[in-house]
Coordinates of C-alpha atoms in Angstrom, one line a residue:
M1 CA 0.0 0.0 0.0
I2 CA 1.4 3.4 -1.0
T3 CA 1.5 6.0 1.8
P4 CA -0.3 9.2 0.8
I5 CA 2.0 12.2 0.4
E6 CA 1.8 14.5 3.4
L7 CA 4.7 16.8 2.7
V8 CA 6.5 18.1 -0.4
I9 CA 10.2 19.0 0.1
F10 CA 11.6 21.3 -2.5
D11 CA 15.3 21.7 -3.3
C12 CA 16.0 25.4 -4.0
D13 CA 18.6 25.9 -6.8
G14 CA 17.3 24.7 -10.1
V15 CA 13.9 23.8 -8.7
L16 CA 12.5 27.0 -7.2
V17 CA 15.0 29.6 -8.5
D18 CA 16.8 29.4 -11.9
S19 CA 20.2 29.8 -10.3
E20 CA 22.0 26.6 -11.5
R21 CA 22.7 28.1 -14.9
I22 CA 24.3 31.1 -13.3
A23 CA 26.3 28.9 -10.9
A24 CA 27.5 26.6 -13.7
R25 CA 28.6 29.6 -15.8
V26 CA 30.5 31.2 -12.9
H27 CA 32.2 27.9 -11.8
A28 CA 33.2 27.1 -15.4
S29 CA 34.7 30.6 -15.8
L30 CA 36.7 30.2 -12.5
G31 CA 37.8 26.7 -13.4
A32 CA 39.2 27.9 -16.7
E33 CA 41.1 30.7 -14.9
L34 CA 42.3 28.7 -11.9
G35 CA 43.4 25.5 -13.5
W36 CA 40.5 23.2 -13.8
P37 CA 38.7 23.8 -17.2
L38 CA 35.8 21.5 -16.5
G39 CA 33.2 23.3 -18.5
E40 CA 29.4 23.3 -17.9
S41 CA 29.1 19.5 -18.1
G42 CA 31.9 19.0 -15.6
V43 CA 30.2 21.5 -13.2
V44 CA 27.0 19.4 -13.4
E45 CA 28.9 16.2 -12.8
H46 CA 31.0 17.4 -9.9
F47 CA 29.2 20.4 -8.2
I48 CA 25.5 20.6 -8.9
G49 CA 23.4 19.5 -6.0
R50 CA 26.3 19.5 -3.5
S51 CA 27.0 21.8 -0.6
H52 CA 29.5 24.6 -0.7
A53 CA 31.7 22.6 1.8
D54 CA 31.7 19.5 -0.5
I55 CA 32.5 21.6 -3.6
R56 CA 35.4 23.3 -1.8
T57 CA 36.7 19.9 -0.7
T58 CA 36.5 18.6 -4.3
I59 CA 38.4 21.6 -5.6
A60 CA 41.0 21.3 -2.9
G61 CA 41.6 17.7 -3.8
R62 CA 42.2 18.8 -7.4
L63 CA 44.0 22.1 -7.0
G64 CA 45.0 22.5 -3.4
A65 CA 43.5 24.2 -0.4
E66 CA 44.6 27.8 -1.2
T67 CA 43.1 27.6 -4.7
A68 CA 39.9 26.2 -3.3
R69 CA 39.8 29.1 -0.8
L70 CA 40.3 31.6 -3.6
W71 CA 37.8 29.9 -5.9
A72 CA 35.1 29.9 -3.1
E73 CA 35.8 33.6 -2.3
R74 CA 35.5 34.7 -5.9
F75 CA 32.5 32.5 -6.6
E76 CA 30.6 34.0 -3.7
K77 CA 31.1 37.5 -5.1
L78 CA 30.5 36.7 -8.8
H79 CA 27.5 34.6 -8.1
H80 CA 25.9 37.2 -5.8
D81 CA 26.3 39.9 -8.4
A82 CA 24.9 37.7 -11.2
V83 CA 21.9 36.7 -9.0
E84 CA 21.2 40.3 -8.4
A85 CA 21.2 41.0 -12.1
E86 CA 19.6 37.9 -13.6
L87 CA 17.8 35.6 -11.2
T88 CA 14.3 34.5 -11.9
P89 CA 12.0 31.8 -10.5
V90 CA 12.1 28.5 -12.4
D91 CA 9.6 28.5 -15.2
G92 CA 6.3 27.3 -14.0
I93 CA 7.1 27.0 -10.3
V94 CA 4.8 29.9 -9.2
E95 CA 1.9 28.3 -11.0
A96 CA 2.8 24.9 -9.4
L97 CA 3.0 26.4 -5.9
D98 CA -0.3 28.2 -6.4
A99 CA -2.0 24.9 -7.3
L100 CA -0.5 22.8 -4.5
T101 CA -2.6 22.2 -1.4
L102 CA -0.1 20.0 0.4
P103 CA 2.3 21.3 3.1
V104 CA 5.7 22.4 1.6
C105 CA 9.2 23.2 2.8
V106 CA 12.7 23.8 1.4
A107 CA 15.7 21.6 2.0
S108 CA 18.8 22.9 0.2
S109 CA 22.5 22.5 0.0
G110 CA 22.8 26.3 0.2
T111 CA 23.4 28.2 3.4
H112 CA 20.6 30.1 5.1
A113 CA 22.1 33.4 4.0
K114 CA 22.1 32.3 0.3
L115 CA 18.6 30.9 0.6
R116 CA 17.3 34.1 2.0
H117 CA 19.0 36.0 -0.8
T118 CA 17.9 33.8 -3.8
L119 CA 14.4 33.1 -2.5
G120 CA 13.9 36.7 -1.5
R121 CA 15.2 38.0 -4.8
T122 CA 12.6 36.0 -6.6
G123 CA 9.7 36.8 -4.3
L124 CA 9.4 33.2 -3.0
Y125 CA 10.9 33.5 0.5
E126 CA 7.6 34.3 2.2
R127 CA 6.0 31.2 0.8
F128 CA 8.5 29.1 2.8
A129 CA 9.4 31.4 5.8
G130 CA 10.0 29.2 8.9
R131 CA 10.2 26.1 6.7
V132 CA 13.6 26.5 5.2
H133 CA 16.2 23.8 6.0
S134 CA 19.9 24.0 5.0
A135 CA 22.7 21.4 4.7
S136 CA 24.6 23.5 7.2
E137 CA 22.3 22.0 9.9
V138 CA 23.3 18.4 9.3
A139 CA 26.5 16.3 9.3
R140 CA 26.4 15.1 5.7
G141 CA 25.1 16.8 2.6
K142 CA 23.5 15.2 -0.4
P143 CA 23.7 12.4 -1.6
A144 CA 23.4 11.4 2.0
P145 CA 19.8 11.4 3.3
D146 CA 20.5 13.5 6.4
L147 CA 19.1 16.8 5.1
F148 CA 15.8 15.4 3.9
L149 CA 15.3 13.3 7.1
H150 CA 16.1 16.4 9.1
A151 CA 13.5 18.4 7.2
A152 CA 10.8 15.7 7.6
R153 CA 11.5 15.5 11.4
R154 CA 11.2 19.3 11.7
M155 CA 7.9 19.3 9.7
G156 CA 6.5 16.3 11.6
A157 CA 6.2 14.0 8.6
S158 CA 7.3 10.4 8.2
P159 CA 9.8 9.8 5.4
A160 CA 7.5 7.4 3.6
A161 CA 4.9 10.3 3.4
C162 CA 7.4 12.8 1.8
A163 CA 7.9 13.7 -1.8
V164 CA 11.2 15.4 -2.8
V165 CA 11.4 17.7 -5.8
E166 CA 15.0 17.8 -7.0
D167 CA 17.0 18.6 -10.2
S168 CA 20.3 17.0 -9.4
A169 CA 21.6 13.4 -9.3
P170 CA 22.9 13.8 -5.7
G171 CA 19.5 15.1 -4.7
V172 CA 17.4 12.3 -6.1
R173 CA 19.9 9.8 -4.6
A174 CA 19.5 11.5 -1.2
A175 CA 15.7 11.3 -1.5
R176 CA 15.8 7.6 -2.3
A177 CA 18.2 6.9 0.6
A178 CA 15.8 8.7 2.9
G179 CA 13.0 6.4 1.8
M180 CA 11.1 9.2 0.1
R181 CA 9.6 9.5 -3.3
A182 CA 11.7 11.6 -5.7
F183 CA 10.4 13.9 -8.5
G184 CA 13.3 14.7 -10.7
Y185 CA 13.0 17.9 -12.6
A186 CA 14.8 17.6 -15.9
G187 CA 14.0 21.0 -17.3
G188 CA 17.3 22.4 -16.2
L189 CA 20.9 21.4 -16.5
T190 CA 20.9 17.8 -15.4
P191 CA 19.9 15.3 -18.2
A192 CA 16.9 13.2 -17.5
A193 CA 19.0 10.0 -17.7
R194 CA 21.0 11.1 -14.6
L195 CA 17.8 11.5 -12.6
T196 CA 16.0 8.2 -13.5
G197 CA 15.9 5.5 -10.9
P198 CA 13.7 3.6 -8.4
R199 CA 10.9 5.5 -6.8
T200 CA 11.6 8.5 -9.1
T201 CA 9.3 10.3 -11.4
V202 CA 11.2 12.4 -14.0
F203 CA 9.4 15.4 -15.6
T204 CA 10.3 18.5 -17.6
D205 CA 7.5 20.9 -17.1
M206 CA 7.1 22.3 -13.5
R207 CA 3.4 23.1 -14.2
R208 CA 2.8 19.3 -14.2
L209 CA 4.0 18.8 -10.7
P210 CA 0.7 19.2 -8.8
A211 CA -0.9 16.6 -11.0
L212 CA 2.1 14.3 -10.6
L213 CA 1.8 14.6 -6.8
G214 CA -1.9 14.1 -7.0
R215 CA -2.7 17.5 -5.5

């Protein structure tokens, strides 16, 4: 018997706000300058869906701690400026949120400061105020299940009754590891093939989400 969905947990970047394209562009530019020309596809493979701490560790392993520190410092400034100039909600997400009747929250690899900035910049923060959870609150980021389990506990929902909306491979793996149903949004940077797997529904139009959730 399938447990009815009681809570929808949204990732932020690439699901609520169209920031992954900005982040990928900035990372690719810094990589070309600092010695790791990984390009957009490499950014998707190594960085998208992971916490800032995990990304910095990955860069340090490749280029050393000092370069990783410089990369993180410059990324923060460049990303902030680009968000101010360019950021918009993900296409269709406002309509999807308006149509949903289920309780919702955010669980993101970003810091609370970053989440306040990006969600606030797009007018979405008030929809989730008091229900925003960050990877900074748990020991392990995605693809570990810690963040989603933490969000479910805080919201008073059992994992089996949670649906997670994600756009990254680490994110959908984390949802599966948490025993939750995953809805993989393939309308962004991550190819659908990287999101496909058990207990996962892959879709490309955010406006379809309420129907997919049954609400």
